[in-house]
Structures are given as structure tokens and as C-alpha cells.
Coordinates of C-alpha atoms and ligand atoms in Angstrom, one line a residue:
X337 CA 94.4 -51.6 -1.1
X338 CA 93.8 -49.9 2.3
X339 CA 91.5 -52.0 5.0
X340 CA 89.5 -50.5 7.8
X341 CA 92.0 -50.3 9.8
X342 CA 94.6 -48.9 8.3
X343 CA 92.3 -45.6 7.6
X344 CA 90.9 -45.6 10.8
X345 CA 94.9 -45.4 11.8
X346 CA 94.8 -42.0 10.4
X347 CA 93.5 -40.7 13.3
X348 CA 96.7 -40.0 15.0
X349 CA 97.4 -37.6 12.7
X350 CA 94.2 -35.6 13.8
X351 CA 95.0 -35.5 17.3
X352 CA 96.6 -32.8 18.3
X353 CA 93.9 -30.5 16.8
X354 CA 91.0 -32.5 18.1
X355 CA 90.2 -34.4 21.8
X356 CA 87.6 -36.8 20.0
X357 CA 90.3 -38.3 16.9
X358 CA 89.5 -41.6 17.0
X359 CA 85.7 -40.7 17.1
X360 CA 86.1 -38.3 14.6
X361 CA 87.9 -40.7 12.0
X362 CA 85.1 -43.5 12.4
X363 CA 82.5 -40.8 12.1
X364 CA 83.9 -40.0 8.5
X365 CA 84.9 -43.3 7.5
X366 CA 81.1 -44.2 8.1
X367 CA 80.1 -41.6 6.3
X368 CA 82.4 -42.3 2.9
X369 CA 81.4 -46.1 3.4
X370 CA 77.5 -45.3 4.3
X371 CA 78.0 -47.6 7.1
X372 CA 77.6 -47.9 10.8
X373 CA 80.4 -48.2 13.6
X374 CA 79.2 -51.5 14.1
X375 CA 80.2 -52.7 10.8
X376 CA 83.8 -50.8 11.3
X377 CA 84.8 -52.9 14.3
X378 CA 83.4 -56.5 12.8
X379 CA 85.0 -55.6 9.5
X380 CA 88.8 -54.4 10.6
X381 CA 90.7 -56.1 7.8
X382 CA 88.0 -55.3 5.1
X383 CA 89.8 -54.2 2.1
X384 CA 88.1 -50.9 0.4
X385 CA 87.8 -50.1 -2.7
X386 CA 90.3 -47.0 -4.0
X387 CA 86.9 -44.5 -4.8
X388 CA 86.0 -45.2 -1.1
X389 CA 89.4 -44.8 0.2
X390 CA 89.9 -41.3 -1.8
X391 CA 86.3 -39.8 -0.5
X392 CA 87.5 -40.8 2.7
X393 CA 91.0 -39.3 2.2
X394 CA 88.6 -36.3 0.8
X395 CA 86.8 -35.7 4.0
X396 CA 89.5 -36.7 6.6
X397 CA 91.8 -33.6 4.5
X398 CA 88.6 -31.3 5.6
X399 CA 89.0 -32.5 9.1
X400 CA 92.6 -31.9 9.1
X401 CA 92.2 -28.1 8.4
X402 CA 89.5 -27.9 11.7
X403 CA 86.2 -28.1 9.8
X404 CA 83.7 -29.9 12.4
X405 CA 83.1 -33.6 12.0
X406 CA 79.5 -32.6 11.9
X407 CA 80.0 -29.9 8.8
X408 CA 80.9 -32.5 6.8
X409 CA 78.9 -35.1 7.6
X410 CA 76.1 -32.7 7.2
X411 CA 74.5 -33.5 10.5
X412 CA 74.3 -34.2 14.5
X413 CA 73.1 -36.8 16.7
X414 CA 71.4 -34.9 19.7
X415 CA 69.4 -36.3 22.4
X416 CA 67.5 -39.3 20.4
X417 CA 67.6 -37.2 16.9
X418 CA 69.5 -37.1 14.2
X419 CA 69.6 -33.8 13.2
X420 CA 70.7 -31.9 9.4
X421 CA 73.1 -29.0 10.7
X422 CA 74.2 -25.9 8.7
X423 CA 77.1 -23.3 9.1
X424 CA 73.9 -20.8 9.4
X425 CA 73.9 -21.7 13.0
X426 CA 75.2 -23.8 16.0
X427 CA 75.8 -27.6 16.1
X428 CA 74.0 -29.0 18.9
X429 CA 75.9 -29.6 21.7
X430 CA 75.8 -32.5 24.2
X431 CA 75.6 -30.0 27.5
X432 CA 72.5 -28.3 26.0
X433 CA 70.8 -32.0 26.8
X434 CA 71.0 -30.4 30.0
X435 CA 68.8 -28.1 29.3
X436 CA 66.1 -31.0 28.1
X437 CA 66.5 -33.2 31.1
X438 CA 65.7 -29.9 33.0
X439 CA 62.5 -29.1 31.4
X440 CA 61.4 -33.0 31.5
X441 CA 62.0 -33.0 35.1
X442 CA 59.5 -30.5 35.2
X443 CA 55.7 -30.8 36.5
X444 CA 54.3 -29.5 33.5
X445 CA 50.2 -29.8 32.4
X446 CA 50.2 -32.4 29.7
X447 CA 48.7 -29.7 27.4
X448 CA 51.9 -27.4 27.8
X449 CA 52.7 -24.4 25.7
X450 CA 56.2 -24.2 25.0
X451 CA 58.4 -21.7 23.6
X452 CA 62.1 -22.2 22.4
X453 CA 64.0 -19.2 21.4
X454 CA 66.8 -19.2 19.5
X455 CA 66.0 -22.6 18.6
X456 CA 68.9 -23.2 15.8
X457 CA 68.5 -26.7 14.3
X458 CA 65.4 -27.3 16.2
X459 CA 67.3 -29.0 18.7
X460 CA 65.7 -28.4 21.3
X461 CA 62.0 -27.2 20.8
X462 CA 62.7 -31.1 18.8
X463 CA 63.6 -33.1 21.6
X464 CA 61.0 -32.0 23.6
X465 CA 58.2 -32.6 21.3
X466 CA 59.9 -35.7 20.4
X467 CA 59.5 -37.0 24.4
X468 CA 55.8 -35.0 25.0
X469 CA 53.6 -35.9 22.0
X470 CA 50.7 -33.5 23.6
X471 CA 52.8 -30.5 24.1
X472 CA 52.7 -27.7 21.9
X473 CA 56.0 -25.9 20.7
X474 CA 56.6 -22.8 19.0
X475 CA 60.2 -22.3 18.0
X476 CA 61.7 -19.1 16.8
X477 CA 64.9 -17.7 15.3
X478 CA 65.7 -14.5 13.7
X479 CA 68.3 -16.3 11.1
X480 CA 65.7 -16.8 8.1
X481 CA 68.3 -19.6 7.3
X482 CA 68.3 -21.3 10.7
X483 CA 64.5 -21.2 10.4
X484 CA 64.4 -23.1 7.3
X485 CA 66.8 -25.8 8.7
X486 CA 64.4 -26.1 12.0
X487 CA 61.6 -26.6 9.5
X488 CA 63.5 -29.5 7.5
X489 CA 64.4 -31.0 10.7
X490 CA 61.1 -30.5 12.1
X491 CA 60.0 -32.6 8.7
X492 CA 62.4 -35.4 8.5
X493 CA 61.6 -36.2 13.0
X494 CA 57.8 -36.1 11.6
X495 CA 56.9 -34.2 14.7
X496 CA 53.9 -32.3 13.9
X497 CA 53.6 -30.3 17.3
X498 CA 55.9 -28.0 16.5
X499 CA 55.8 -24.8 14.5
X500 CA 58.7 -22.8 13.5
X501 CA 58.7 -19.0 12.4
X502 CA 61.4 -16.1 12.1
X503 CA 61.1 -13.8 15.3
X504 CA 63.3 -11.2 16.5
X505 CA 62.8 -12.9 20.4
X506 CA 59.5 -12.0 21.5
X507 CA 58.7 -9.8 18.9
X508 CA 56.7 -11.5 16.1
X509 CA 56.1 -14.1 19.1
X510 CA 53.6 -10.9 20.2
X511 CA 52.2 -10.4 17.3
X512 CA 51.7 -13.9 16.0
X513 CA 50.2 -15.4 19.2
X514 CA 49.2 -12.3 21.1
X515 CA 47.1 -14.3 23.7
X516 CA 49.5 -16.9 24.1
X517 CA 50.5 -17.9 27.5
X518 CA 53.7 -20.2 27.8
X519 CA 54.0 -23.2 30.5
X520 CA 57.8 -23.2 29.7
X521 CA 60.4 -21.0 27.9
X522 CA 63.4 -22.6 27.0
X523 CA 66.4 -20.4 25.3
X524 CA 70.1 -21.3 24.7
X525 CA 71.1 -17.6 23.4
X526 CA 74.7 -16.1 22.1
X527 CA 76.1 -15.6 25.4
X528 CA 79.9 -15.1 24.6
X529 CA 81.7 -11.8 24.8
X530 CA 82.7 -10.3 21.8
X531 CA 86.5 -10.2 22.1
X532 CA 86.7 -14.0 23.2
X533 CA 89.6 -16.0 22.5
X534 CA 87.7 -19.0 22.1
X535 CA 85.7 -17.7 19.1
X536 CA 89.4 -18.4 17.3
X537 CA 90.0 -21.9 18.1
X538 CA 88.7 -25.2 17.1
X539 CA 85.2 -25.9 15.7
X540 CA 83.5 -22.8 16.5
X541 CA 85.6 -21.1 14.3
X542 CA 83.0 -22.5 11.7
X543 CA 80.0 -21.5 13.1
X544 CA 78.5 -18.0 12.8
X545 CA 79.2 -15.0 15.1
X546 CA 75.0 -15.0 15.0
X547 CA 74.9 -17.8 16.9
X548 CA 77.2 -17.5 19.5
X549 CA 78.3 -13.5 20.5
X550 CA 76.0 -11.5 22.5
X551 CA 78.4 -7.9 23.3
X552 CA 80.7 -6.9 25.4
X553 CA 80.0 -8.9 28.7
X554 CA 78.0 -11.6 27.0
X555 CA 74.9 -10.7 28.5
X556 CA 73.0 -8.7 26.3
X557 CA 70.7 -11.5 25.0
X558 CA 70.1 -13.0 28.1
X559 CA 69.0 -9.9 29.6
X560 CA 66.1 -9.9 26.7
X561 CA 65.5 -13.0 27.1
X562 CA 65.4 -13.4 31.2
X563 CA 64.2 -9.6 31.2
X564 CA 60.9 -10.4 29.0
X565 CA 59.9 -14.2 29.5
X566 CA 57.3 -13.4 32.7
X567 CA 55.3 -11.1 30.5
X568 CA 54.7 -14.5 27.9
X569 CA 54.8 -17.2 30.8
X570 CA 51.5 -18.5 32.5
X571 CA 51.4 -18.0 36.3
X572 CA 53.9 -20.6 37.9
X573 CA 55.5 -20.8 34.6
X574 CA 59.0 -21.9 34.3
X575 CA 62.1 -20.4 31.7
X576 CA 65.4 -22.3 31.3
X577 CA 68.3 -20.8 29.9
X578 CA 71.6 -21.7 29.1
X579 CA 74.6 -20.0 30.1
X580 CA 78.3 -19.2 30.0
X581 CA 80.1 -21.2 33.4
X582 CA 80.9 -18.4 34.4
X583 CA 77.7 -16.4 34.4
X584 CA 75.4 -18.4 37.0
X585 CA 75.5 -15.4 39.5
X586 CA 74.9 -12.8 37.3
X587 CA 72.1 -14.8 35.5
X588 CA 70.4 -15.6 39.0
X589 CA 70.7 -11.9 39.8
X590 CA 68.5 -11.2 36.5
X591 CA 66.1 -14.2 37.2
X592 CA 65.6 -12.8 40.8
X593 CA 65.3 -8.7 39.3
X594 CA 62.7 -10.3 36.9
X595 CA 60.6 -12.0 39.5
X596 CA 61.6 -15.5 39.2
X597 CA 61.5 -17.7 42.5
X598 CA 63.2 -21.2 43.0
X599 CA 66.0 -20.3 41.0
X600 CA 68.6 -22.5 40.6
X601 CA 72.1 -23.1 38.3
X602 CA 72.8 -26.9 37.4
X603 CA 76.3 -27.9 36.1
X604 CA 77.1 -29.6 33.6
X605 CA 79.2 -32.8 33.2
X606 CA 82.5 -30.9 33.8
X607 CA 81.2 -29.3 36.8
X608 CA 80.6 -26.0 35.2
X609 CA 77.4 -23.9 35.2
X610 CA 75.9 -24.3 32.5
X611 CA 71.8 -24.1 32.9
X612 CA 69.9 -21.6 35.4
X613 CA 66.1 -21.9 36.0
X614 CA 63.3 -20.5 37.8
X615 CA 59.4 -20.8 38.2
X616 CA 57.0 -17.3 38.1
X617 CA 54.9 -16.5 41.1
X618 CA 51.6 -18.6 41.0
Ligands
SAM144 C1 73.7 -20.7 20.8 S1 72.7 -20.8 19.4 C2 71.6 -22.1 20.0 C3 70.9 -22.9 18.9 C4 70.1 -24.1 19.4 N1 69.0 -23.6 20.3 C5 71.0 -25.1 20.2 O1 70.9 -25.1 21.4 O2 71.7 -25.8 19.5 C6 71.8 -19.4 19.5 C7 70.7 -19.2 18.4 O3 70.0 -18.0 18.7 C8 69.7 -17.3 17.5 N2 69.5 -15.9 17.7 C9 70.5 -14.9 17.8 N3 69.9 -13.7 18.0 C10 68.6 -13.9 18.0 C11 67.5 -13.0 18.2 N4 67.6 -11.7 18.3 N5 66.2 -13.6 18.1 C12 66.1 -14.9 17.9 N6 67.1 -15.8 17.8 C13 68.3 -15.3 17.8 C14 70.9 -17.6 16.6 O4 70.6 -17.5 15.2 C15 71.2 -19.1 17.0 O5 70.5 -20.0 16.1

């Protein structure tokens, strides 16, 4: 009979195609066990019984041929959430925290409207809600299956101060709340150029083309969304996007075209831009 251990061996073999093995290997042996990492490293010589060991083997084979830990675990931690993923749209990733840090830096009214666009999983319209009780988030996605997911998620973090609906951006944003004014617009868009070599390689291989290519240059969302946030922000209101690194200039230049002031690019934990904000005219 194999013990902890010896599976959690197994991740050798996983590393050339992935930087987090070890990680990943505990991640699915927790998952075939239904136990914590915790219990992995006080058990080590814990022998399993064979079903365990072949759903393990079962899942690890998956990983082997590049499907994402988080595909077949079914879900992803991000900031304090646990959240149910889907190959209908991104997995959160741990740079878009950036992006929340940002907004709760802000000095926002304790009222605040907030709108996330693009919103995925819910990550990040869930995060925030999940940190500012008395805030009021709309999130929006034009993936009718991405919706649905935001809305499970939405249910299972029992936050009730969000509300999710389909939108092509703004556009049934306008119609649905046609006197809404936002304090803050956050959007992580598709901002990767069509022809990328990147969209070929590792785990975004999995993930749909929806969620992460926006034309030629990359651009073309982020010039909707940068282009049309001041007509649904309140005076002084703030939008925070996320970005390719190597867009920053080019997204200050349409931040400044649309009016924006104090605008800014933060990094991210590899020193690569990765956020760009900016606050409307008071
Ligand atoms: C990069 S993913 C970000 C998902 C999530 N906000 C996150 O940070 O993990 C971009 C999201 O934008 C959505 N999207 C793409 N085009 C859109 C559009 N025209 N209107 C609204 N959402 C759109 C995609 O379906 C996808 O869920």
C-alpha cells in the first residue's frame, strides 16, 4: 500500500511542466483524501487505502497532461474565498489581489456603489463585498455561463450585496440602472493580443479565448472599458483596471484622453505592471 509520502513523491514527475509541483500534488492528494495539508504533513507514513490511491492516480494523470490544479479540483482560493471555477472563464489569479488591495486603499463613502466588469467567478466584485458589508456591488459578464457561476459563488460566500446580471460592458448596465452613479469601477478585461504565444502554453490553454483575447494589440476592451467608465462614475469617482506589463503607458495615455487625474500603474509581485488607476475630476 502506498503512504502519503510516497504519492506526494509523484511530484517530480510534474515538474518540468509545472513551477508549483509540490503544491500541485498536495492540492490533489487533498482533494482525493478530502483532507487538509495539515493532515498531509502530520500523517507522512499514513498508509491509503488502494480506491484513494487510484482517484489520486486519477487526478494526478489529468495534471500530467496540463489541466489546471484548479480544473480539477473544481475550485480556487482567492483573497479570503473559496471560490467554484469553471472552464467558462478565468481562474482567479493571485496578481488580480492587486487590484482589491487597490480599491481598499481607497477613501470610498461607506455607502459605495461599485461596479465590476467582466467579473468571471465573482472574484472580485466578491472580495470586496466580502471586506465592505455596506457597499453595494453590481457585477456583470457577457458569458451567460460565467454569470451563473458568479451567482453560485455569490450564494455559497452568503454575501447578499451583490447582484450579478449578463451585460455586454455598460450596455444593460444603462439600461438596468439608468441613474446609477458608481463610486468605483473595477475591470480585469481580455487584454492579450490575439496571436500570443502564451495562449499555447501551460494552464491557460484551458481557459476560454472569451476570457482572455481582446484583438490585435490587446487593447480593444480596455479602450471600452477606460473609454466609457466617466460617463457611469460619480464626480471624484475612481476605475481600476488590470493590465498586460507591458501596457501601463498605453493604458495611462487612455486614462488621461478620458479625463482621469492621479493616474497611476502599480506592479505586481514580479515587478511588472500590472494595475493602472485614476480618480474623475470632482
Ligand atoms: C480576464 S477575465 C477576468 C475574470 C475575473 N474578473 C477575474 O479577475 O478573475 C475577463 C472576463 O471578462 C468577460 N468579458 C469578456 N468580454 C466581455 C464583454 N464584452 N462584456 C462583459 N464581460 C466580458 C469574460 O467573459 C471574462 O469572464
Amino acid at each position: 500500500m502506498a503512504t502519503v509520502n510516497d504519492l506526494l513523491l509523484r511530484h517530480s514527475e510534474l515538474s518540468p511542466a509545472s513551477d508549483t509541483a509540490l503544491l500541485d500534488t498536495e492540492l490533489l492528494l487533498c482533494h482525493s483524501l478530502s483532507v487538509d495539508r495539515t493532515w498531509l504533513k502530520t500523517w507522512p507514513d499514513k498508509e491509503l487505502p488502494a480506491a484513494d490511491s487510484q482517484h489520486f492516480e486519477q487526478l494526478f494523470k489529468r495534471r500530467l497532461e496540463g489541466e489546471p490544479v484548479a480544473f480539477i479540483v473544481g475550485t480556487q482560493g482567492f483573497w479570503t474565498l473559496d471560490l467554484g471555477v469553471s472552464p467558462h472563464t478565468l481562474i482567479p489569479r493571485p496578481e488580480t489581489e492587486l487590484l482589491v488591495e487597490a480599491a481598499l486603499e481607497l477613501d470610498l463613502p461607506d455607502q459605495s456603489l461599485v461596479l465590476d466588469l467582466g467579473t468571471g467567478t465573482g472574484a472580485i466584485a466578491l472580495a470586496l463585498a466580502s471586506e465592505h458589508p455596506s457597499w453595494q456591488l453590481t457585477a456583470v459578464d457577457v458569458q451567460p455561463q460565467a454569470v451563473a457561476l458568479a451567482e453560485q459563488n455569490r450564494s455559497q460566500c452568503q454575501l447578499d450585496n451583490v447582484q450579478i446580471y449578463q451585460s455586454d460592458w455598460f450596455t444593460a448596465v444603462a439600461n438596468r440602472q439608468p441613474q446609477a452613479k458608481f463610486n468605483l469601477i473595477v475591470s480585469n478585461p481580455p487584454y492579450i493580443e490575439v496571436d500570443d504565444a502564451h495562449l499555447f502554453e501551460g494552464d491557460v490553454r484551458f481557459e476560454p479565448a472569451s476570457a482572455l483575447v481582446s484583438g490585435t494589440d490587446g487593447l480593444d476592451d480596455l479602450k471600452i472599458v477606460v473609454g466609457q467608465s466617466s460617463g457611469f462614475l460619480q464626480p471624484a469617482g475612481w476605475l481600476i483596471v488590470e493590465h498586460g506589463h507591458e501596457q501601463g503607458e498605453v493604458v495611462r495615455e487612455l486614462f488621461n484622453d478620458a479625463g482621469f487625474v492621479l493616474v497611476e500603474t502599480r506592479q505586481d509581485y514580479n515587478q511588472m505592471d500590472r494595475i493602472t488607476l485614476g480618480r474623475l475630476q470632482d
